[in-house]
Short mmCIF file of C-alpha atoms in Angstrom, two decimals:
data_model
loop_
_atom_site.label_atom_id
_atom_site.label_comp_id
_atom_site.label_asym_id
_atom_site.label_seq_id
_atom_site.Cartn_x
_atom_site.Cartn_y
_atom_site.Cartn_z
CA UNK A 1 142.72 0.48 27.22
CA UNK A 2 142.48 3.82 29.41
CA UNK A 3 138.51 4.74 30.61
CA UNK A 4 137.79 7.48 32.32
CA UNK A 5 134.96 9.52 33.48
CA UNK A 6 133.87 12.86 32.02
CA UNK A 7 135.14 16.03 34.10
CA UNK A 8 132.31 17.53 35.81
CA UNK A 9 132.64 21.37 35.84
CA UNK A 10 131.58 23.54 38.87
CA UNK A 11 128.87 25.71 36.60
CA UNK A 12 127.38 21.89 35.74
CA UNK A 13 127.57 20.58 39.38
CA UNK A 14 125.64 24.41 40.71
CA UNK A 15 123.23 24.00 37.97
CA UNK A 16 122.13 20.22 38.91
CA UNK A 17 121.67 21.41 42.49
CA UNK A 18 119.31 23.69 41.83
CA UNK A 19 117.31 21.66 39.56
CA UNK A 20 117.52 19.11 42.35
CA UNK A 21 116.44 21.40 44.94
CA UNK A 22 113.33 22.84 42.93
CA UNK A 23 111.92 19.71 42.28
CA UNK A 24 112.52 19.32 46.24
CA UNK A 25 110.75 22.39 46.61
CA UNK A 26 107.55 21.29 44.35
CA UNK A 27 107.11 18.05 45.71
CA UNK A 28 107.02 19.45 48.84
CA UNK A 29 104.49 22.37 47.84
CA UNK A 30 101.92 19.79 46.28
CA UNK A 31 102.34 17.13 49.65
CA UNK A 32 101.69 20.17 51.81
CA UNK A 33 98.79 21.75 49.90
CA UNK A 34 95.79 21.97 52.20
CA UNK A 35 92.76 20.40 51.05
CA UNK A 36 89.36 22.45 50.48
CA UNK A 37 86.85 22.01 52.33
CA UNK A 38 83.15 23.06 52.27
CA UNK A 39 82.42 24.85 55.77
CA UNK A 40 78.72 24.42 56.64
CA UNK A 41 77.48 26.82 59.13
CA UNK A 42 74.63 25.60 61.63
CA UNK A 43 71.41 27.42 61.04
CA UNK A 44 69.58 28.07 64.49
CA UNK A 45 66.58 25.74 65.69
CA UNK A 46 63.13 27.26 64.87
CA UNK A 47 60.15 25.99 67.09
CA UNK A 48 57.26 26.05 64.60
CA UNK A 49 55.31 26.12 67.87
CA UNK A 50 53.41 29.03 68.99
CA UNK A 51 52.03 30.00 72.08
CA UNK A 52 48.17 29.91 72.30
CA UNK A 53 46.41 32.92 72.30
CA UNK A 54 42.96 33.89 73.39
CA UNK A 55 40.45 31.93 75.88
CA UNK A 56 41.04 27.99 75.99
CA UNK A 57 38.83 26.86 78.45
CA UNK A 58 35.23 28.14 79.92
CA UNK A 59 33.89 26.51 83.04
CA UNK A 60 30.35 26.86 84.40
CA UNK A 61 29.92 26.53 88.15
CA UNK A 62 26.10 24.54 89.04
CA UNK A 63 25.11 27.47 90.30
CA UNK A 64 24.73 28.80 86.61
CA UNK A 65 23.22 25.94 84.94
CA UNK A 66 19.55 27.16 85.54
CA UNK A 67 19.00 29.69 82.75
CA UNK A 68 15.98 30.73 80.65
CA UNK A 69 14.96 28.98 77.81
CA UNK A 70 13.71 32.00 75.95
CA UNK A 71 13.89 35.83 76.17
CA UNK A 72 11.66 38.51 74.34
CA UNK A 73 13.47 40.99 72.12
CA UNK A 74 11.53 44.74 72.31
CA UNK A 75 11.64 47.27 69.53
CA UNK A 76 11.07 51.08 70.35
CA UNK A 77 10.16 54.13 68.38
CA UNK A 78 12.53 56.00 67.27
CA UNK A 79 11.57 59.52 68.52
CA UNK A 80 12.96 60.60 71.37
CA UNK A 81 11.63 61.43 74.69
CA UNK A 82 12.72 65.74 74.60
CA UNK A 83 14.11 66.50 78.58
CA UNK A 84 11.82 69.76 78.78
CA UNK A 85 8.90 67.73 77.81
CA UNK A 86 9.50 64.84 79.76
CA UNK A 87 10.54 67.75 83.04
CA UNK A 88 6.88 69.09 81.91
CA UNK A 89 5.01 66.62 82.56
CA UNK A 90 6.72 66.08 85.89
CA UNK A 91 6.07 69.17 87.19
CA UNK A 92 2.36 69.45 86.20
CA UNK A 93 1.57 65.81 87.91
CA UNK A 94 2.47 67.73 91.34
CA UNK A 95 0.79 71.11 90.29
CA UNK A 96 4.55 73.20 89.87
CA UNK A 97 4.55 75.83 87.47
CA UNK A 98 7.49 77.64 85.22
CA UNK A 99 9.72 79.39 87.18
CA UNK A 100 11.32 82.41 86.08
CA UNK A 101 14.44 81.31 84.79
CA UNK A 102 14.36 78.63 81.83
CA UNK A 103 13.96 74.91 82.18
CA UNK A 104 12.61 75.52 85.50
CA UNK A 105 9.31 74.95 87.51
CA UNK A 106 8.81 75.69 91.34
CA UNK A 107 6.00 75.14 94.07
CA UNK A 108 6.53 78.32 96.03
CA UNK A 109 4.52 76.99 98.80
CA UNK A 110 6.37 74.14 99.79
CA UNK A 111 9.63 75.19 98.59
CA UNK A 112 10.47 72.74 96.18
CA UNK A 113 11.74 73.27 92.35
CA UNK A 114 12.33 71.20 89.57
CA UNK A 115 15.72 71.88 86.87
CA UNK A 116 16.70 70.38 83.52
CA UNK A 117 20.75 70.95 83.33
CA UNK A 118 22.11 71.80 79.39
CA UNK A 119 22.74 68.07 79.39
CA UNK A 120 19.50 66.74 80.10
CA UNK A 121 19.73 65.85 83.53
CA UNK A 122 16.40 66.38 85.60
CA UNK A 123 16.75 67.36 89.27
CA UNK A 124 13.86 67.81 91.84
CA UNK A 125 14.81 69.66 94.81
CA UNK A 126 13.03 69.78 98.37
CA UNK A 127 13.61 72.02 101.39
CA UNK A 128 13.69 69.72 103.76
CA UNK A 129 16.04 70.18 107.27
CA UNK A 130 19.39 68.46 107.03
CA UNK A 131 19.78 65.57 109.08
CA UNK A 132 22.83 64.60 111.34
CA UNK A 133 21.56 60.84 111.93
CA UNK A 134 24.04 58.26 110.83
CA UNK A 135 22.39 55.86 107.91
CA UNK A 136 24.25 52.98 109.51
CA UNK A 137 22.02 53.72 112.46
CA UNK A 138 19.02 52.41 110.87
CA UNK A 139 19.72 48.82 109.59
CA UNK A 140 16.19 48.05 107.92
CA UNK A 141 16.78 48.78 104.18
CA UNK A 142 13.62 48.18 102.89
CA UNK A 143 12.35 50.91 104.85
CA UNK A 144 14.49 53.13 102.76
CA UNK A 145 13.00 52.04 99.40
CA UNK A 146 9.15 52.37 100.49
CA UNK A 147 9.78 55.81 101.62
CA UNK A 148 12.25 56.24 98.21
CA UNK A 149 9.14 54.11 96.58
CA UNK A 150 6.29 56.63 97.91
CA UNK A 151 7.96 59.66 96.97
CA UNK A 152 8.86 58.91 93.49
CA UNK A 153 5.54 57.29 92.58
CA UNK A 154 3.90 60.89 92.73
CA UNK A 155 6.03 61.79 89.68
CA UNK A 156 6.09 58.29 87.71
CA UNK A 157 4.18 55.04 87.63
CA UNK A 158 6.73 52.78 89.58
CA UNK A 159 4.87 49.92 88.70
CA UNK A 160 7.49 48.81 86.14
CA UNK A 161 10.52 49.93 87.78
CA UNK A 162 12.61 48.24 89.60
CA UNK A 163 15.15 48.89 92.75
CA UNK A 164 18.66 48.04 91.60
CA UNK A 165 20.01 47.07 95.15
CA UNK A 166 23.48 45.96 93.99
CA UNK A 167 24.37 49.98 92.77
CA UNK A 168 22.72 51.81 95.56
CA UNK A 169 25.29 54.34 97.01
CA UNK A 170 25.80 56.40 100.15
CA UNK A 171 26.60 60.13 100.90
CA UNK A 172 27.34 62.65 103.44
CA UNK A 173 26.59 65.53 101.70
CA UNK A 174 23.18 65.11 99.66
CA UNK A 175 25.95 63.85 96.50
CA UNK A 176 26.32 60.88 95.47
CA UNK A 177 30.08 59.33 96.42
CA UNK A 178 30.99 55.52 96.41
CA UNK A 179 33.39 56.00 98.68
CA UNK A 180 31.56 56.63 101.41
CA UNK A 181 30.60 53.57 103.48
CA UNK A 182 27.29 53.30 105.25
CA UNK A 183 28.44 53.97 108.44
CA UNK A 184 29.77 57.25 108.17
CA UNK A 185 26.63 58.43 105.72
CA UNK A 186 23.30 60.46 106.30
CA UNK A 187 21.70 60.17 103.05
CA UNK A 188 20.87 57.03 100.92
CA UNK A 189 20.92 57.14 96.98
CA UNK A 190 18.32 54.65 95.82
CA UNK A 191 18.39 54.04 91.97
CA UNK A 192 14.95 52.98 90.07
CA UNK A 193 15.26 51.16 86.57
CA UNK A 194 12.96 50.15 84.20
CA UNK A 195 12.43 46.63 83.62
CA UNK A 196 11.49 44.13 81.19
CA UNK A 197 9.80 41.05 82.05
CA UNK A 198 11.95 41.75 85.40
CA UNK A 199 14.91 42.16 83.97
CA UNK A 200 16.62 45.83 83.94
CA UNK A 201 17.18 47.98 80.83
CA UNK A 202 20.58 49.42 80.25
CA UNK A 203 20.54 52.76 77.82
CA UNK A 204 23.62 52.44 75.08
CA UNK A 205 25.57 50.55 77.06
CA UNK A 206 25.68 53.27 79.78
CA UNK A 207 24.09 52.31 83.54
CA UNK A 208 21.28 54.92 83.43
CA UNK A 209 18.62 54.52 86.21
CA UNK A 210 15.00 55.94 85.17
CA UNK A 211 15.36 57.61 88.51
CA UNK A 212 17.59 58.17 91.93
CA UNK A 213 15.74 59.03 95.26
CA UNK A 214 18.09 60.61 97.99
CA UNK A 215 16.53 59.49 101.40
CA UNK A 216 18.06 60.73 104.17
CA UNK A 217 18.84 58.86 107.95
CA UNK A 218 15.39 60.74 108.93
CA UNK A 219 13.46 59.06 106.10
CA UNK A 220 13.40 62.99 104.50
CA UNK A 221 13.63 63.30 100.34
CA UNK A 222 15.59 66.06 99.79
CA UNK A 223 16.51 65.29 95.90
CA UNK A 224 15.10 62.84 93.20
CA UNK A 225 17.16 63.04 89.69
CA UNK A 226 15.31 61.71 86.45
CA UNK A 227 16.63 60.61 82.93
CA UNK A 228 14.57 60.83 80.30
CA UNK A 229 12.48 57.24 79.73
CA UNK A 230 12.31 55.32 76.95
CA UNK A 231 10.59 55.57 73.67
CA UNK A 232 7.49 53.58 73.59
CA UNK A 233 8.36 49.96 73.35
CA UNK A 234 6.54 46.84 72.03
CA UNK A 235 7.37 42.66 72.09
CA UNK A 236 9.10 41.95 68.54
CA UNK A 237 9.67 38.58 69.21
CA UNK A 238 10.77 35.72 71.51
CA UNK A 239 13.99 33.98 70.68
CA UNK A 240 15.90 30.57 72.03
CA UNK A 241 18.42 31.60 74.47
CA UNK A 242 22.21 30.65 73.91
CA UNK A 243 23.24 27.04 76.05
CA UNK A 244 25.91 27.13 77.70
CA UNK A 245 28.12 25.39 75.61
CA UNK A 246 26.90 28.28 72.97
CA UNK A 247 28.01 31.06 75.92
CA UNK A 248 31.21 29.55 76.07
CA UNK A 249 31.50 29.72 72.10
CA UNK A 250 30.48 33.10 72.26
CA UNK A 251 33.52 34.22 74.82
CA UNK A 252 35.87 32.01 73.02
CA UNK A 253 34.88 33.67 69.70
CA UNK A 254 35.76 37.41 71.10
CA UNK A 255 32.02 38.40 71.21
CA UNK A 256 32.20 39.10 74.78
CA UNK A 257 32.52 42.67 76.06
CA UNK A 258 35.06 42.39 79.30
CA UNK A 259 33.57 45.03 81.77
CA UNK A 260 35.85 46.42 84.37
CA UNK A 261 37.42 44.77 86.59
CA UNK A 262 36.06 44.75 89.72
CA UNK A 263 39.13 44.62 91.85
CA UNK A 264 41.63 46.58 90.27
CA UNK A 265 39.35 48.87 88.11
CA UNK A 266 41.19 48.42 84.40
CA UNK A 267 39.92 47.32 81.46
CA UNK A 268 41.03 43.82 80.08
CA UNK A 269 40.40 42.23 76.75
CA UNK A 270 39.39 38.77 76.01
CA UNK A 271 42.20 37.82 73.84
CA UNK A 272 44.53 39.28 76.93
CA UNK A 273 43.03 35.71 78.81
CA UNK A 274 43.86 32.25 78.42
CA UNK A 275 40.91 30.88 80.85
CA UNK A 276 37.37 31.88 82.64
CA UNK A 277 35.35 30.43 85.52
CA UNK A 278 31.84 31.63 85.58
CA UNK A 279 30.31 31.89 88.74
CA UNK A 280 27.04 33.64 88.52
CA UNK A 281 25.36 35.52 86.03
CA UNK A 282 22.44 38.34 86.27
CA UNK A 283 19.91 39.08 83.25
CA UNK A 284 19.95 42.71 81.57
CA UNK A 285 18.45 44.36 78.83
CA UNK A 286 20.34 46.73 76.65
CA UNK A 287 18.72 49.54 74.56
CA UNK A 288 20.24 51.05 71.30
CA UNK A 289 19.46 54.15 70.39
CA UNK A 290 21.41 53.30 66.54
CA UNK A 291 19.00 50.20 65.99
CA UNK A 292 15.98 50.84 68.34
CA UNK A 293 15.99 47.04 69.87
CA UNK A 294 16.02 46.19 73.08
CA UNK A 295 18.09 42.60 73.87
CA UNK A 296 18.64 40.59 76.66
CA UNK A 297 22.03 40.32 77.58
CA UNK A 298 23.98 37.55 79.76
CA UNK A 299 26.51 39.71 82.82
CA UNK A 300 28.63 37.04 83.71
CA UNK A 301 30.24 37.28 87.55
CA UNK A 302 33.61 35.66 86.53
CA UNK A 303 37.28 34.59 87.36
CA UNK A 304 39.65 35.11 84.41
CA UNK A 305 43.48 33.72 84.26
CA UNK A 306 45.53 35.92 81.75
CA UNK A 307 48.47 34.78 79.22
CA UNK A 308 50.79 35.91 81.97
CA UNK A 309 49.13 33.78 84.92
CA UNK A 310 47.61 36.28 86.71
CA UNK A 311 44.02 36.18 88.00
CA UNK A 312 41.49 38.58 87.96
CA UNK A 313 37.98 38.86 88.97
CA UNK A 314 35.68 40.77 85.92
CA UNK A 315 32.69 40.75 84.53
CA UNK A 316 31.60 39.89 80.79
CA UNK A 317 28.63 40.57 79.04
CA UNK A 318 27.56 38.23 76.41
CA UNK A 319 24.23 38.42 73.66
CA UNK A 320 21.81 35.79 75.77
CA UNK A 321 19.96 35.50 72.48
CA UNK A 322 21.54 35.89 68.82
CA UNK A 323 21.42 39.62 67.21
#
């Protein structure tokens, strides 16, 4: 018995070898396939911590530990004290009469006149010889503010003023300049304020003296200037004084007022500092004109350290009772 194997024909044989080879070519495909993947992109690290603002930390030196236990609070009229009026009454208490131009009064006989400027200002004048003598000659201040005292009390009762030593000034021309040391000065510029149980009286938050007496090296007045007074003024009532732990709430709370600086004359504000060393502290009163009160406020001498590091000597002023 003859077997034999079926003839295999070349258009067969191609056609196996491709299906062969495409089943190659898929296996290949699905063993090669890349796998997906979920790509998960780092988010960046947020610090939920901020940096602290505004004053942390208020520290009293012992020198400031002695403070009042109460202050008086004053109330004042609300009519105002006119500049001609007040100028009037000036020039009568030394027998000067109106001179010939307006807002004016002279004493022809000892040549000396008395002005009221468009803005209010008052301005007695005195011919008295100029003087060459250095002020830094004369060392004894106090003899400065009796003469200053003496002159001024023929115009006002002085009785409840008071010298304000710490803003008297020094000039070499009769005009006031704060640049001028004493040394190299022939006239003093003495300023009067009012006071209040001793304590001085601001006007609006503006340093207004009641008065400034010009004394010159040879104990000669050649120029007082005025500012009109206050309104008549009674005791409204005595409150508690803030502690010092309430002082330091007070500053930490923003209801300071930062003065200017005294060493590099710009202003700075409280949330601008990050601590404050008090190291002495004066007693003022302030008058509104808006409200017509009179309260005692707290000037702090201090040392402030700002967000940035830097130091910076200033002064604050802070309500010593509450408003």
């Amino acid at each position: 018995m003859n077997l034999s194997l079926p003839q295999t024909t070349p258009q067969k044989l191609s056609a196996l070898v491709c299906i062969v080879a495409l089943v190659i070519v898929i296996v290949f495909l699905l063993i090669k396939k890349p796998q997906q993947t979920t790509q998960i992109l780092e988010q960046p690290v947020v610090s939920t911590l901020e940096q602290p603002k505004g004053i942390q930390t208020v520290a009293f030196d012992s020198s400031t530990q002695d403070i009042p236990e109460s202050l008086n609070i004053f109330s004042t009229t609300t009519i105002p004290i006119v500049p001609d009026v007040f100028a009037e009454n000036l020039a009568k208490k030394i027998g000067m009469t109106r001179g010939s131009v307006d807002h004016t009064w002279i004493d022809s006989v000892n040549n000396t006149s008395l002005t009221v400027s468009p803005r209010g200002n008052i301005s007695f004048l005195a011919d008295v010889p100029s003087s060459s003598t250095m002020i830094g000659s004369i060392t004894d201040l106090d003899l400065y503010i009796a003469t200053a005292t003496k002159s001024l009390s023929a115009f006002i009762d002085t009785s409840s003023l008071s010298v304000d030593k710490k803003n008297i000034t020094y000039s070499a021309s009769g005009e006031e300049n704060s640049s001028i040391k004493r040394v190299n000065s022939t006239t003093i510029i003495i300023p009067f304020t009012k006071s209040l149980d001793g304590y001085a009286v601001l006007y609006n938050n503006n340093y207004i003296p009641l008065a400034q007496v010009s004394v010159s090296a040879d104990l000669q007045v050649p120029k007082m200037n005025f500012s009109s007074p206050l309104p008549p003024f009674t005791q409204q009532r005595t409150s508690p004084t803030y502690t010092l732990d309430q002082i330091s709430d007070q500053i930490k709370q923003d209801h300071a007022q930062t003065l200017t600086t005294l060493l590099t004359q710009t202003q700075v504000q409280i949330g601008e500092l990050q601590t404050i060393q008090v190291h002495s502290f004066t007693i003022e009163y302030r008058y509104s004109s808006s409200s017509s009160l009179i309260y005692p406020y707290y000037l702090l001498n201090v040392t402030g350290t700002t967000l940035d590091n830097q130091t910076l000597s200033l002064q604050l002023l802070v309500p010593a009772v509450p408003l």
